[in-house]
Amino acid sequence: MSSMPERSSRQELRYFGAVTASVSHELKNVLAILNEHAGLLQDFTAMAEQGQPLDVERIRRLSATMLAQIGRGGAIVKRMNRFAHSADQERATVELGGLAALVVELFGRSAATRGVTVAVRGAQQALLIRTRPFALETLLGSLLDRLTAALPGIGTLAIELQSGAATAQISVPGLAQHAEAVAVLLASDDVKALLSVLHANADFSDARGALLITLPGDIDA
Amino acid sequence: MKPMHVLLVDDEKEFVSTLAERLALRGVEADWVTSAAEALRKIEATQYDLAVLDVKMPHVSGIELKRMLHTRCPDMQFIFMTGHGSEQDFHAGSSEAGAAYYLVKPVHIEELMRKMSAALDQGQQRP
């Protein structure tokens, strides 16, 4: 039987693989669009060489789309780069809102495939905590993945962030009808392992109909 | 190239609309939609020889859509495209369509044209 840290590490690796696969898929789509647009420009050039007039407005629109797709590709790579570097340090001080937003952005394509919208409702001020950034991203990403898979048609999920006395709280409200699914999720050994290495607790609040995760403000304290 | 009427389905509008335009320049009558729901509506009004489907789409995957289309149009041929290139996707796509009719994005249009021709030929050979 593997220890909690070992199980957590496996989860983190699995999550890294899943995110990389999703990002590569998105990049392939960008390349596919650029490929078709470049191909169409070649088609138009060949037609022009045979004496057909060039539609300048059409070419302007094609190049505008290509530039937009290059921008989209750049944003995808930037997200991937931030994500990859979040594994640089085992423990670091992070801004929780930024970290949650990154996880939600990385989950964007899977969310769209499942017809789910995920939003981060941040604290008013920057919420800084010292934690294991990559393990926390894995926990949030895994919870989003499992929740949206277990609750098809849920529509919208929100992640709310709050600061407490020497703690930070992440809540996912709107789950009053799904307490059982959340209980199954929290009973999973993989989730327990991630919570353990983060020194965090997770619970379901009947009163709020929400999944609550409480993290220490400083994992080393 | 034999005359054919093709339905392209992919949730990336900029991709699928441009692919349709390039096929049209090559003499292929190609309509495009960006979802399974639109594809199912489209086949109510139009008869297609072949559908080119993205494997990963929101709500209904290309694999599921192929099954739905096949039930309604048993003579329709299918080609899958994917941006993923994963083993899992490859096996799902190739076992549904046959490995010969599976393309990884970015798609080479001449290869797509060859596969469309081959898929139609195979369809016509069926009793």
Coordinates of C-alpha atoms in Angstrom, one line a residue:
Chain A
M1 CA 0.0 0.0 0.0
S2 CA 1.4 3.4 -1.0
S3 CA 1.9 6.3 1.4
M4 CA -0.1 9.5 1.1
P5 CA 2.9 11.5 -0.4
E6 CA 3.5 8.7 -2.9
R7 CA -0.2 8.7 -3.9
S8 CA -0.2 12.4 -4.1
S9 CA 2.9 12.5 -6.4
R10 CA 1.2 10.0 -8.7
Q11 CA -1.9 12.2 -8.8
E12 CA 0.3 15.2 -9.6
L13 CA 2.0 13.4 -12.4
R14 CA -1.3 12.2 -13.8
Y15 CA -2.7 15.8 -13.7
F16 CA 0.4 17.1 -15.4
G17 CA -0.2 14.6 -18.2
A18 CA -3.8 15.4 -18.5
V19 CA -3.2 19.1 -18.8
T20 CA -0.4 18.7 -21.3
A21 CA -2.6 16.5 -23.5
S22 CA -5.4 19.0 -23.3
V23 CA -3.1 21.9 -24.2
S24 CA -1.5 20.0 -27.1
H25 CA -5.0 19.3 -28.4
E26 CA -5.9 23.0 -28.2
L27 CA -2.6 23.9 -30.0
K28 CA -3.3 21.4 -32.7
N29 CA -6.6 23.1 -33.3
V30 CA -4.8 26.4 -33.7
L31 CA -2.3 24.9 -36.1
A32 CA -5.2 23.3 -38.0
I33 CA -6.8 26.7 -38.5
L34 CA -3.6 28.3 -39.5
N35 CA -2.9 25.4 -41.9
E36 CA -6.3 25.8 -43.6
H37 CA -5.9 29.6 -43.9
A38 CA -2.4 29.3 -45.3
G39 CA -3.7 26.6 -47.7
L40 CA -6.5 28.9 -48.8
L41 CA -4.0 31.7 -49.5
Q42 CA -2.0 29.3 -51.6
D43 CA -5.1 28.3 -53.5
F44 CA -5.9 32.0 -54.1
T45 CA -2.3 32.6 -55.3
A46 CA -2.5 29.7 -57.7
M47 CA -5.8 31.0 -59.0
A48 CA -4.4 34.5 -59.4
E49 CA -1.5 33.1 -61.4
Q50 CA -4.0 31.7 -63.8
G51 CA -5.6 35.1 -64.3
Q52 CA -8.4 35.2 -61.7
P53 CA -8.7 38.4 -59.7
L54 CA -7.6 38.4 -56.0
D55 CA -10.3 39.4 -53.5
V56 CA -8.3 41.8 -51.4
E57 CA -11.0 42.0 -48.7
R58 CA -11.1 38.2 -48.4
I59 CA -7.3 38.1 -48.0
R60 CA -7.5 40.8 -45.3
R61 CA -10.0 38.8 -43.4
L62 CA -7.9 35.6 -43.7
S63 CA -4.9 37.4 -42.3
A64 CA -6.9 38.9 -39.5
T65 CA -8.0 35.4 -38.5
M66 CA -4.5 34.1 -38.7
L67 CA -3.2 36.9 -36.4
A68 CA -6.1 36.2 -34.0
Q69 CA -5.1 32.5 -33.9
I70 CA -1.5 33.3 -33.4
G71 CA -2.6 35.4 -30.4
R72 CA -4.7 32.4 -29.2
G73 CA -1.7 30.1 -29.5
G74 CA 0.4 32.6 -27.6
A75 CA -2.1 32.7 -24.7
I76 CA -2.2 28.9 -24.6
V77 CA 1.6 28.6 -24.5
K78 CA 1.8 31.3 -21.8
R79 CA -0.7 29.4 -19.6
M80 CA 1.2 26.2 -20.1
N81 CA 4.4 28.0 -19.2
R82 CA 2.9 29.3 -16.0
F83 CA 1.6 25.9 -15.2
A84 CA 4.9 24.1 -15.9
H85 CA 6.8 26.6 -13.7
S86 CA 4.4 26.1 -10.8
A87 CA 6.2 22.8 -10.2
D88 CA 9.6 24.5 -9.8
Q89 CA 9.3 24.9 -6.0
E90 CA 7.8 22.3 -3.8
R91 CA 6.6 25.0 -1.4
A92 CA 6.0 28.7 -2.3
T93 CA 3.9 31.7 -1.5
V94 CA 1.1 32.0 -4.1
E95 CA -1.8 34.3 -4.7
L96 CA -4.7 31.9 -4.4
G97 CA -7.0 33.8 -6.9
G98 CA -4.4 33.7 -9.6
L99 CA -3.7 30.0 -9.0
A100 CA -7.4 29.1 -9.1
A101 CA -7.9 31.2 -12.3
L102 CA -5.0 29.3 -13.9
V103 CA -6.5 25.9 -13.0
V104 CA -9.9 27.1 -14.4
E105 CA -8.3 28.3 -17.6
L106 CA -6.5 25.0 -18.1
F107 CA -9.7 23.2 -17.5
G108 CA -11.5 25.4 -20.1
R109 CA -11.5 22.9 -22.9
S110 CA -12.7 20.0 -20.8
A111 CA -15.3 22.2 -19.3
A112 CA -16.6 23.2 -22.8
T113 CA -16.6 19.6 -23.9
R114 CA -18.9 18.8 -20.9
G115 CA -21.0 21.9 -21.4
V116 CA -19.9 23.4 -18.1
T117 CA -18.8 27.0 -17.3
V118 CA -16.5 27.5 -14.3
A119 CA -15.9 30.9 -12.8
V120 CA -13.6 32.1 -10.0
R121 CA -15.1 34.5 -7.6
G122 CA -12.1 35.9 -5.8
A123 CA -11.6 37.7 -2.5
Q124 CA -11.6 41.4 -2.8
Q125 CA -7.9 41.5 -1.9
A126 CA -5.0 39.4 -3.0
L127 CA -5.1 36.2 -0.9
L128 CA -1.5 35.1 -0.3
I129 CA -0.8 31.6 1.2
R130 CA 2.3 29.5 1.6
T131 CA 1.5 26.1 0.2
R132 CA 2.5 23.4 -2.3
P133 CA 1.4 25.1 -5.5
F134 CA 1.5 22.1 -7.7
A135 CA -0.3 19.8 -5.3
L136 CA -3.0 22.5 -4.9
E137 CA -3.4 22.9 -8.6
T138 CA -3.8 19.2 -8.9
L139 CA -6.4 19.1 -6.1
L140 CA -8.4 21.9 -7.7
G141 CA -8.1 20.5 -11.2
S142 CA -9.0 17.0 -10.1
L143 CA -12.0 18.2 -8.2
L144 CA -13.3 20.1 -11.2
D145 CA -12.7 17.1 -13.4
R146 CA -14.4 14.7 -11.1
L147 CA -17.3 17.0 -10.2
T148 CA -18.1 17.8 -13.8
A149 CA -17.8 14.2 -14.8
A150 CA -20.1 13.0 -12.0
L151 CA -22.7 15.8 -12.5
P152 CA -23.4 16.1 -16.2
G153 CA -25.5 19.0 -17.1
I154 CA -24.6 21.0 -13.9
G155 CA -24.2 24.0 -16.2
T156 CA -22.2 26.4 -14.0
L157 CA -19.7 25.8 -11.2
A158 CA -18.2 28.6 -9.1
I159 CA -15.0 28.6 -7.1
E160 CA -15.2 31.1 -4.2
L161 CA -12.2 32.2 -2.2
Q162 CA -12.2 33.6 1.3
S163 CA -9.6 34.3 3.9
G164 CA -10.0 33.2 7.5
A165 CA -7.9 33.4 10.7
A166 CA -4.6 31.9 9.5
T167 CA -6.4 30.0 6.9
A168 CA -7.8 30.3 3.3
Q169 CA -11.1 28.8 2.2
I170 CA -12.1 27.6 -1.2
S171 CA -15.7 26.8 -1.6
V172 CA -17.7 25.4 -4.5
P173 CA -21.4 26.3 -3.9
G174 CA -24.5 25.2 -5.7
L175 CA -24.1 21.5 -4.8
A176 CA -27.1 21.2 -2.4
Q177 CA -28.7 18.5 -4.6
H178 CA -25.4 16.7 -5.0
A179 CA -24.2 16.0 -1.4
E180 CA -23.9 12.3 -2.2
A181 CA -21.6 12.9 -5.2
V182 CA -19.4 15.2 -3.2
A183 CA -19.2 12.6 -0.4
V184 CA -18.0 10.0 -2.8
L185 CA -15.5 12.4 -4.2
L186 CA -14.1 13.3 -0.8
A187 CA -13.9 9.6 0.2
S188 CA -11.5 9.0 -2.7
D189 CA -8.0 8.0 -1.6
D190 CA -6.5 10.2 -4.3
V191 CA -8.3 13.3 -2.9
K192 CA -7.4 12.3 0.6
A193 CA -3.7 12.1 -0.3
L194 CA -3.7 15.5 -1.9
L195 CA -5.5 17.0 1.1
S196 CA -3.0 15.3 3.4
V197 CA 0.1 16.7 1.7
L198 CA -1.5 20.2 1.6
H199 CA -2.4 19.9 5.4
A200 CA -5.9 20.8 4.2
N201 CA -9.4 19.7 5.2
A202 CA -12.5 19.2 3.0
D203 CA -16.1 18.9 3.9
F204 CA -19.6 19.4 2.6
S205 CA -21.6 22.1 4.2
D206 CA -25.3 21.2 4.3
A207 CA -26.2 24.7 5.3
R208 CA -24.5 26.3 2.3
G209 CA -24.8 23.4 -0.1
A210 CA -21.2 23.8 -0.8
L211 CA -17.9 21.9 -0.9
L212 CA -15.5 23.6 1.5
I213 CA -11.7 23.2 1.4
T214 CA -9.7 24.8 4.2
L215 CA -6.0 25.4 3.7
P216 CA -3.5 26.7 6.2
G217 CA -2.3 30.2 5.5
D218 CA 1.3 28.8 5.9
I219 CA 1.9 25.1 5.3
D220 CA 5.1 25.4 7.4
A221 CA 3.6 27.1 10.4
Chain B
M1 CA -12.7 13.0 -58.4
K2 CA -16.3 11.7 -58.4
P3 CA -19.0 14.2 -57.5
M4 CA -19.9 14.0 -53.9
H5 CA -21.8 15.9 -51.2
V6 CA -19.9 16.1 -47.9
L7 CA -20.9 17.3 -44.5
L8 CA -18.1 18.6 -42.3
V9 CA -18.6 18.7 -38.5
D10 CA -16.1 20.4 -36.2
D11 CA -16.6 22.8 -33.3
E12 CA -13.8 25.1 -34.5
K13 CA -15.7 27.3 -36.9
E14 CA -12.7 29.0 -38.5
F15 CA -11.2 25.6 -39.3
V16 CA -14.3 23.9 -40.7
S17 CA -15.6 26.8 -42.8
T18 CA -12.1 27.3 -44.4
L19 CA -11.8 23.5 -45.1
A20 CA -15.2 23.6 -46.8
E21 CA -14.1 26.5 -48.9
R22 CA -10.9 24.7 -50.0
L23 CA -12.9 21.6 -50.8
A24 CA -15.3 23.7 -52.9
L25 CA -12.4 25.0 -54.9
R26 CA -11.5 21.4 -55.6
G27 CA -15.0 20.6 -56.9
V28 CA -16.4 19.0 -53.7
E29 CA -19.8 20.2 -52.6
A30 CA -19.2 20.6 -48.8
D31 CA -21.5 21.9 -46.1
W32 CA -20.3 22.6 -42.6
V33 CA -21.7 22.8 -39.1
T34 CA -20.1 23.2 -35.7
S35 CA -22.1 20.8 -33.5
A36 CA -23.8 17.4 -33.5
A37 CA -27.2 18.9 -33.1
E38 CA -26.7 21.0 -36.3
A39 CA -25.5 18.0 -38.1
L40 CA -28.6 16.0 -37.2
R41 CA -30.8 18.9 -38.4
K42 CA -28.8 19.2 -41.6
I43 CA -29.3 15.5 -42.6
E44 CA -33.1 15.9 -42.3
A45 CA -33.0 18.2 -45.4
T46 CA -30.0 17.1 -47.3
Q47 CA -28.6 13.7 -48.4
Y48 CA -24.8 13.4 -48.0
D49 CA -22.5 10.8 -49.3
L50 CA -19.9 11.3 -46.6
A51 CA -19.4 13.0 -43.3
V52 CA -16.0 14.2 -41.9
L53 CA -16.2 14.4 -38.1
D54 CA -14.0 15.9 -35.4
V55 CA -13.6 13.3 -32.7
K56 CA -13.6 15.7 -29.7
M57 CA -16.6 18.0 -29.7
P58 CA -18.6 19.5 -26.9
H59 CA -21.7 17.6 -25.7
V60 CA -21.7 14.8 -28.3
S61 CA -18.4 13.4 -29.5
G62 CA -17.7 12.6 -33.2
I63 CA -17.8 8.9 -32.4
E64 CA -21.3 9.2 -30.9
L65 CA -22.4 11.4 -33.7
K66 CA -21.2 8.9 -36.3
R67 CA -23.5 6.2 -34.6
M68 CA -26.4 8.6 -34.7
L69 CA -25.9 9.5 -38.4
H70 CA -25.3 5.9 -39.4
T71 CA -28.7 4.9 -37.9
R72 CA -30.4 7.6 -39.9
C73 CA -28.3 7.3 -43.1
P74 CA -26.9 3.8 -43.4
D75 CA -25.2 4.5 -46.7
M76 CA -23.3 7.5 -45.5
Q77 CA -19.4 7.1 -45.2
F78 CA -17.3 8.5 -42.4
I79 CA -13.9 10.0 -41.9
F80 CA -12.7 11.1 -38.5
M81 CA -10.3 14.0 -37.7
T82 CA -8.7 14.7 -34.3
G83 CA -6.4 17.3 -32.8
H84 CA -5.5 14.9 -30.0
G85 CA -3.4 12.3 -31.6
S86 CA -3.6 10.2 -28.4
E87 CA -3.5 6.4 -28.4
Q88 CA -7.0 6.3 -26.8
D89 CA -8.5 8.6 -29.5
F90 CA -6.7 6.8 -32.2
H91 CA -8.1 3.4 -31.2
A92 CA -11.6 4.9 -30.7
G93 CA -11.5 6.6 -34.1
S94 CA -9.9 3.9 -36.1
S95 CA -12.0 1.1 -34.7
E96 CA -15.1 3.1 -35.6
A97 CA -14.0 4.3 -39.0
G98 CA -11.2 2.0 -40.0
A99 CA -7.7 3.2 -39.7
A100 CA -7.7 4.2 -43.3
Y101 CA -10.3 6.9 -42.6
Y102 CA -8.8 8.6 -39.7
L103 CA -6.8 11.9 -40.0
V104 CA -4.7 13.8 -37.4
K105 CA -4.9 17.6 -37.5
P106 CA -3.5 19.7 -39.2
V107 CA -5.2 18.0 -42.1
H108 CA -3.4 17.7 -45.5
I109 CA -6.2 18.5 -48.0
E110 CA -4.9 16.2 -50.7
E111 CA -4.8 13.3 -48.2
L112 CA -8.3 14.1 -47.1
M113 CA -9.4 14.1 -50.8
R114 CA -7.8 10.7 -51.3
K115 CA -9.5 9.3 -48.2
M116 CA -12.8 10.7 -49.2
S117 CA -12.5 9.0 -52.6
A118 CA -11.5 5.8 -51.0
A119 CA -14.3 5.9 -48.5
L120 CA -16.9 6.4 -51.2
D121 CA -15.4 3.6 -53.3
Q122 CA -15.6 1.3 -50.4
G123 CA -19.2 2.3 -49.7
Q124 CA -20.2 1.6 -53.3
Q125 CA -18.6 -1.9 -53.2
R126 CA -20.9 -2.9 -50.3
P127 CA -23.8 -5.1 -51.4

